[in-house]
Amino acid sequence: MTTLTINGKQHDLALPEDTPLLWALRDELGMTGTKFGCGMALCGACTVHLDGVAIRSCVTPVSAAAGKKITTIEAVGEDQVGLALQQAWQEHGVPQCGYCQAGQIMSATALLHKTPKPNDQQIREAMSGNICRCGTYTRIHAAIKQASASINAKGAAK
């Protein structure tokens, strides 16, 4: 039995230790916001946070996630950074097909938590592992910049 803490709730799962976290989320818990893309940690569609760090759930075994805090796209909007990114995503019309967007937002959220005022190079580096087949990279970049500015303006106003 593996106990996972996902979005603040504990889940006991009877799965082999080497089961990818992605399949525990999607198949066992019905959390389908996290997508399967390549299965080799190359596209970023399956990105979730493990103790605040963006990881690829398709290659992370549940045994490596046990005892750690897992955050998925379903809960990313519950904090100021995730909410600001979701709003900026909408304002910039980022999604086209939308398939990669959960992973994109998860990577961007991890970036802004670590680096609240990223420069262009830091954004490019943090997002380089996320592929968008529709090519919305310019809008993704602009949305991250807007969310960063919004978060920092609110912080300065406090």
PDB file of C-alpha atoms in Angstrom:
ATOM      1  CA  MET A   1       0.000   0.000   0.000  1.00  0.00           C
ATOM      2  CA  THR A   2       1.350   3.418  -0.991  1.00  0.00           C
ATOM      3  CA  THR A   3       0.025   6.609   0.595  1.00  0.00           C
ATOM      4  CA  LEU A   4       0.176   9.698  -1.582  1.00  0.00           C
ATOM      5  CA  THR A   5      -0.683  13.246  -0.528  1.00  0.00           C
ATOM      6  CA  ILE A   6      -2.240  14.894  -3.550  1.00  0.00           C
ATOM      7  CA  ASN A   7      -3.635  18.404  -3.449  1.00  0.00           C
ATOM      8  CA  GLY A   8      -3.726  18.227   0.345  1.00  0.00           C
ATOM      9  CA  LYS A   9      -5.604  14.927   0.583  1.00  0.00           C
ATOM     10  CA  GLN A  10      -4.193  11.511   1.403  1.00  0.00           C
ATOM     11  CA  HIS A  11      -4.884   8.579  -0.880  1.00  0.00           C
ATOM     12  CA  ASP A  12      -4.003   4.955  -0.111  1.00  0.00           C
ATOM     13  CA  LEU A  13      -3.283   3.054  -3.303  1.00  0.00           C
ATOM     14  CA  ALA A  14      -2.577  -0.640  -3.768  1.00  0.00           C
ATOM     15  CA  LEU A  15      -0.215  -0.333  -6.732  1.00  0.00           C
ATOM     16  CA  PRO A  16       3.182  -1.763  -7.600  1.00  0.00           C
ATOM     17  CA  GLU A  17       5.933   0.601  -6.410  1.00  0.00           C
ATOM     18  CA  ASP A  18       7.154   1.183  -9.960  1.00  0.00           C
ATOM     19  CA  THR A  19       3.769   2.371 -11.254  1.00  0.00           C
ATOM     20  CA  PRO A  20       4.225   5.799 -12.820  1.00  0.00           C
ATOM     21  CA  LEU A  21       2.611   8.563 -10.794  1.00  0.00           C
ATOM     22  CA  LEU A  22       0.761   9.656 -13.935  1.00  0.00           C
ATOM     23  CA  TRP A  23      -1.226   6.412 -14.026  1.00  0.00           C
ATOM     24  CA  ALA A  24      -2.001   6.587 -10.319  1.00  0.00           C
ATOM     25  CA  LEU A  25      -3.403  10.086 -10.840  1.00  0.00           C
ATOM     26  CA  ARG A  26      -5.353   9.378 -14.021  1.00  0.00           C
ATOM     27  CA  ASP A  27      -6.402   5.720 -13.791  1.00  0.00           C
ATOM     28  CA  GLU A  28      -6.714   5.176 -10.057  1.00  0.00           C
ATOM     29  CA  LEU A  29      -7.878   8.608  -8.873  1.00  0.00           C
ATOM     30  CA  GLY A  30      -9.635   9.971 -11.972  1.00  0.00           C
ATOM     31  CA  MET A  31      -7.540  13.151 -12.017  1.00  0.00           C
ATOM     32  CA  THR A  32      -7.390  13.554 -15.775  1.00  0.00           C
ATOM     33  CA  GLY A  33      -6.034  17.114 -15.892  1.00  0.00           C
ATOM     34  CA  THR A  34      -2.513  15.710 -16.000  1.00  0.00           C
ATOM     35  CA  LYS A  35      -1.986  14.406 -19.533  1.00  0.00           C
ATOM     36  CA  PHE A  36      -0.015  11.559 -21.088  1.00  0.00           C
ATOM     37  CA  GLY A  37       2.150  12.856 -23.892  1.00  0.00           C
ATOM     38  CA  CYS A  38       5.264  10.869 -24.650  1.00  0.00           C
ATOM     39  CA  GLY A  39       5.868   8.587 -21.660  1.00  0.00           C
ATOM     40  CA  MET A  40       9.577   9.495 -21.680  1.00  0.00           C
ATOM     41  CA  ALA A  41       9.664  12.865 -19.850  1.00  0.00           C
ATOM     42  CA  LEU A  42      10.320  14.736 -23.091  1.00  0.00           C
ATOM     43  CA  CYS A  43       7.138  16.759 -23.707  1.00  0.00           C
ATOM     44  CA  GLY A  44       6.006  18.084 -20.311  1.00  0.00           C
ATOM     45  CA  ALA A  45       2.296  17.266 -20.688  1.00  0.00           C
ATOM     46  CA  CYS A  46       2.416  15.188 -17.497  1.00  0.00           C
ATOM     47  CA  THR A  47       4.054  17.854 -15.304  1.00  0.00           C
ATOM     48  CA  VAL A  48       3.005  18.007 -11.656  1.00  0.00           C
ATOM     49  CA  HIS A  49       4.728  19.414  -8.569  1.00  0.00           C
ATOM     50  CA  LEU A  50       6.505  17.180  -6.080  1.00  0.00           C
ATOM     51  CA  ASP A  51       7.289  19.248  -2.987  1.00  0.00           C
ATOM     52  CA  GLY A  52       6.976  22.345  -5.176  1.00  0.00           C
ATOM     53  CA  VAL A  53       9.338  21.160  -7.919  1.00  0.00           C
ATOM     54  CA  ALA A  54       8.035  20.532 -11.435  1.00  0.00           C
ATOM     55  CA  ILE A  55       8.523  16.862 -12.304  1.00  0.00           C
ATOM     56  CA  ARG A  56       7.394  14.543 -15.087  1.00  0.00           C
ATOM     57  CA  SER A  57       4.846  12.163 -13.631  1.00  0.00           C
ATOM     58  CA  CYS A  58       5.117   9.709 -16.538  1.00  0.00           C
ATOM     59  CA  VAL A  59       8.560   8.569 -15.347  1.00  0.00           C
ATOM     60  CA  THR A  60       8.226   9.157 -11.599  1.00  0.00           C
ATOM     61  CA  PRO A  61       7.277   5.977  -9.738  1.00  0.00           C
ATOM     62  CA  VAL A  62       4.698   6.236  -6.974  1.00  0.00           C
ATOM     63  CA  SER A  63       7.372   5.007  -4.537  1.00  0.00           C
ATOM     64  CA  ALA A  64       9.360   8.218  -5.182  1.00  0.00           C
ATOM     65  CA  ALA A  65       6.285  10.360  -4.491  1.00  0.00           C
ATOM     66  CA  ALA A  66       5.263   8.674  -1.227  1.00  0.00           C
ATOM     67  CA  GLY A  67       5.636  10.994   1.753  1.00  0.00           C
ATOM     68  CA  LYS A  68       5.869  14.080  -0.448  1.00  0.00           C
ATOM     69  CA  LYS A  69       3.389  16.792  -1.334  1.00  0.00           C
ATOM     70  CA  ILE A  70       1.991  16.356  -4.854  1.00  0.00           C
ATOM     71  CA  THR A  71       0.163  19.212  -6.551  1.00  0.00           C
ATOM     72  CA  THR A  72      -1.707  18.737  -9.822  1.00  0.00           C
ATOM     73  CA  ILE A  73      -3.381  21.149 -12.216  1.00  0.00           C
ATOM     74  CA  GLU A  74      -6.659  20.536 -10.374  1.00  0.00           C
ATOM     75  CA  ALA A  75      -5.312  22.529  -7.389  1.00  0.00           C
ATOM     76  CA  VAL A  76      -2.852  24.932  -8.994  1.00  0.00           C
ATOM     77  CA  GLY A  77      -5.373  27.793  -8.922  1.00  0.00           C
ATOM     78  CA  GLU A  78      -5.663  27.592  -5.151  1.00  0.00           C
ATOM     79  CA  ASP A  79      -2.622  29.787  -4.654  1.00  0.00           C
ATOM     80  CA  GLN A  80      -1.868  33.326  -5.851  1.00  0.00           C
ATOM     81  CA  VAL A  81       0.738  32.282  -8.417  1.00  0.00           C
ATOM     82  CA  GLY A  82      -1.341  29.568 -10.054  1.00  0.00           C
ATOM     83  CA  LEU A  83      -4.415  31.782 -10.143  1.00  0.00           C
ATOM     84  CA  ALA A  84      -2.468  34.672 -11.704  1.00  0.00           C
ATOM     85  CA  LEU A  85      -1.105  32.329 -14.362  1.00  0.00           C
ATOM     86  CA  GLN A  86      -4.523  30.898 -15.172  1.00  0.00           C
ATOM     87  CA  GLN A  87      -5.911  34.435 -15.559  1.00  0.00           C
ATOM     88  CA  ALA A  88      -2.994  35.519 -17.753  1.00  0.00           C
ATOM     89  CA  TRP A  89      -3.389  32.342 -19.849  1.00  0.00           C
ATOM     90  CA  GLN A  90      -6.994  33.313 -20.548  1.00  0.00           C
ATOM     91  CA  GLU A  91      -6.228  36.977 -21.244  1.00  0.00           C
ATOM     92  CA  HIS A  92      -3.515  36.063 -23.752  1.00  0.00           C
ATOM     93  CA  GLY A  93      -5.606  33.317 -25.370  1.00  0.00           C
ATOM     94  CA  VAL A  94      -2.774  30.860 -24.867  1.00  0.00           C
ATOM     95  CA  PRO A  95      -4.524  27.515 -25.414  1.00  0.00           C
ATOM     96  CA  GLN A  96      -5.400  26.344 -28.862  1.00  0.00           C
ATOM     97  CA  CYS A  97      -5.891  22.599 -28.663  1.00  0.00           C
ATOM     98  CA  GLY A  98      -5.158  22.831 -24.927  1.00  0.00           C
ATOM     99  CA  TYR A  99      -3.544  19.426 -24.557  1.00  0.00           C
ATOM    100  CA  CYS A 100      -0.197  20.668 -23.234  1.00  0.00           C
ATOM    101  CA  GLN A 101      -1.554  23.530 -21.195  1.00  0.00           C
ATOM    102  CA  ALA A 102      -1.801  21.802 -17.804  1.00  0.00           C
ATOM    103  CA  GLY A 103       1.878  20.896 -18.018  1.00  0.00           C
ATOM    104  CA  GLN A 104       2.774  24.380 -19.242  1.00  0.00           C
ATOM    105  CA  ILE A 105       0.971  26.025 -16.318  1.00  0.00           C
ATOM    106  CA  MET A 106       2.525  23.620 -13.824  1.00  0.00           C
ATOM    107  CA  SER A 107       6.027  24.410 -15.105  1.00  0.00           C
ATOM    108  CA  ALA A 108       5.306  28.153 -15.120  1.00  0.00           C
ATOM    109  CA  THR A 109       3.937  27.987 -11.565  1.00  0.00           C
ATOM    110  CA  ALA A 110       7.063  26.232 -10.310  1.00  0.00           C
ATOM    111  CA  LEU A 111       9.170  28.895 -12.053  1.00  0.00           C
ATOM    112  CA  LEU A 112       7.313  31.828 -10.474  1.00  0.00           C
ATOM    113  CA  HIS A 113       7.419  30.246  -7.030  1.00  0.00           C
ATOM    114  CA  LYS A 114      11.191  29.872  -7.342  1.00  0.00           C
ATOM    115  CA  THR A 115      11.876  33.071  -9.317  1.00  0.00           C
ATOM    116  CA  PRO A 116       9.094  35.653  -8.843  1.00  0.00           C
ATOM    117  CA  LYS A 117      10.622  38.098 -11.361  1.00  0.00           C
ATOM    118  CA  PRO A 118      12.151  35.910 -14.080  1.00  0.00           C
ATOM    119  CA  ASN A 119      13.929  37.436 -17.025  1.00  0.00           C
ATOM    120  CA  ASP A 120      13.318  36.230 -20.570  1.00  0.00           C
ATOM    121  CA  GLN A 121      16.160  33.716 -20.469  1.00  0.00           C
ATOM    122  CA  GLN A 122      14.942  32.218 -17.181  1.00  0.00           C
ATOM    123  CA  ILE A 123      11.457  31.808 -18.662  1.00  0.00           C
ATOM    124  CA  ARG A 124      12.834  30.139 -21.787  1.00  0.00           C
ATOM    125  CA  GLU A 125      14.967  27.768 -19.716  1.00  0.00           C
ATOM    126  CA  ALA A 126      12.171  26.843 -17.299  1.00  0.00           C
ATOM    127  CA  MET A 127       9.717  26.201 -20.123  1.00  0.00           C
ATOM    128  CA  SER A 128      12.134  24.494 -22.531  1.00  0.00           C
ATOM    129  CA  GLY A 129      10.961  20.999 -21.556  1.00  0.00           C
ATOM    130  CA  ASN A 130       7.339  21.719 -22.438  1.00  0.00           C
ATOM    131  CA  ILE A 131       6.274  21.158 -26.020  1.00  0.00           C
ATOM    132  CA  CYS A 132       3.271  22.914 -27.585  1.00  0.00           C
ATOM    133  CA  ARG A 133       2.323  21.414 -30.924  1.00  0.00           C
ATOM    134  CA  CYS A 134       0.193  24.488 -31.677  1.00  0.00           C
ATOM    135  CA  GLY A 135       3.212  26.761 -31.235  1.00  0.00           C
ATOM    136  CA  THR A 136       1.782  29.190 -28.678  1.00  0.00           C
ATOM    137  CA  TYR A 137       5.207  29.821 -27.141  1.00  0.00           C
ATOM    138  CA  THR A 138       5.069  33.600 -27.625  1.00  0.00           C
ATOM    139  CA  ARG A 139       1.723  33.807 -25.828  1.00  0.00           C
ATOM    140  CA  ILE A 140       2.930  31.460 -23.073  1.00  0.00           C
ATOM    141  CA  HIS A 141       5.961  33.698 -22.531  1.00  0.00           C
ATOM    142  CA  ALA A 142       3.805  36.846 -22.466  1.00  0.00           C
ATOM    143  CA  ALA A 143       1.355  35.250 -20.014  1.00  0.00           C
ATOM    144  CA  ILE A 144       4.192  34.324 -17.645  1.00  0.00           C
ATOM    145  CA  LYS A 145       5.546  37.886 -17.791  1.00  0.00           C
ATOM    146  CA  GLN A 146       2.060  39.284 -17.100  1.00  0.00           C
ATOM    147  CA  ALA A 147       1.436  36.916 -14.199  1.00  0.00           C
ATOM    148  CA  SER A 148       4.814  37.794 -12.709  1.00  0.00           C
ATOM    149  CA  ALA A 149       4.079  41.514 -12.967  1.00  0.00           C
ATOM    150  CA  SER A 150       0.614  41.031 -11.463  1.00  0.00           C
ATOM    151  CA  ILE A 151       1.904  38.980  -8.533  1.00  0.00           C
ATOM    152  CA  ASN A 152       4.731  41.406  -7.817  1.00  0.00           C
ATOM    153  CA  ALA A 153       2.407  44.436  -8.041  1.00  0.00           C
ATOM    154  CA  LYS A 154       0.032  42.849  -5.529  1.00  0.00           C
ATOM    155  CA  GLY A 155       2.951  42.026  -3.254  1.00  0.00           C
ATOM    156  CA  ALA A 156       4.173  45.626  -3.413  1.00  0.00           C
ATOM    157  CA  ALA A 157       0.677  46.903  -2.620  1.00  0.00           C
ATOM    158  CA  LYS A 158       0.489  44.931   0.646  1.00  0.00           C
TER     159      LYS A 158
END
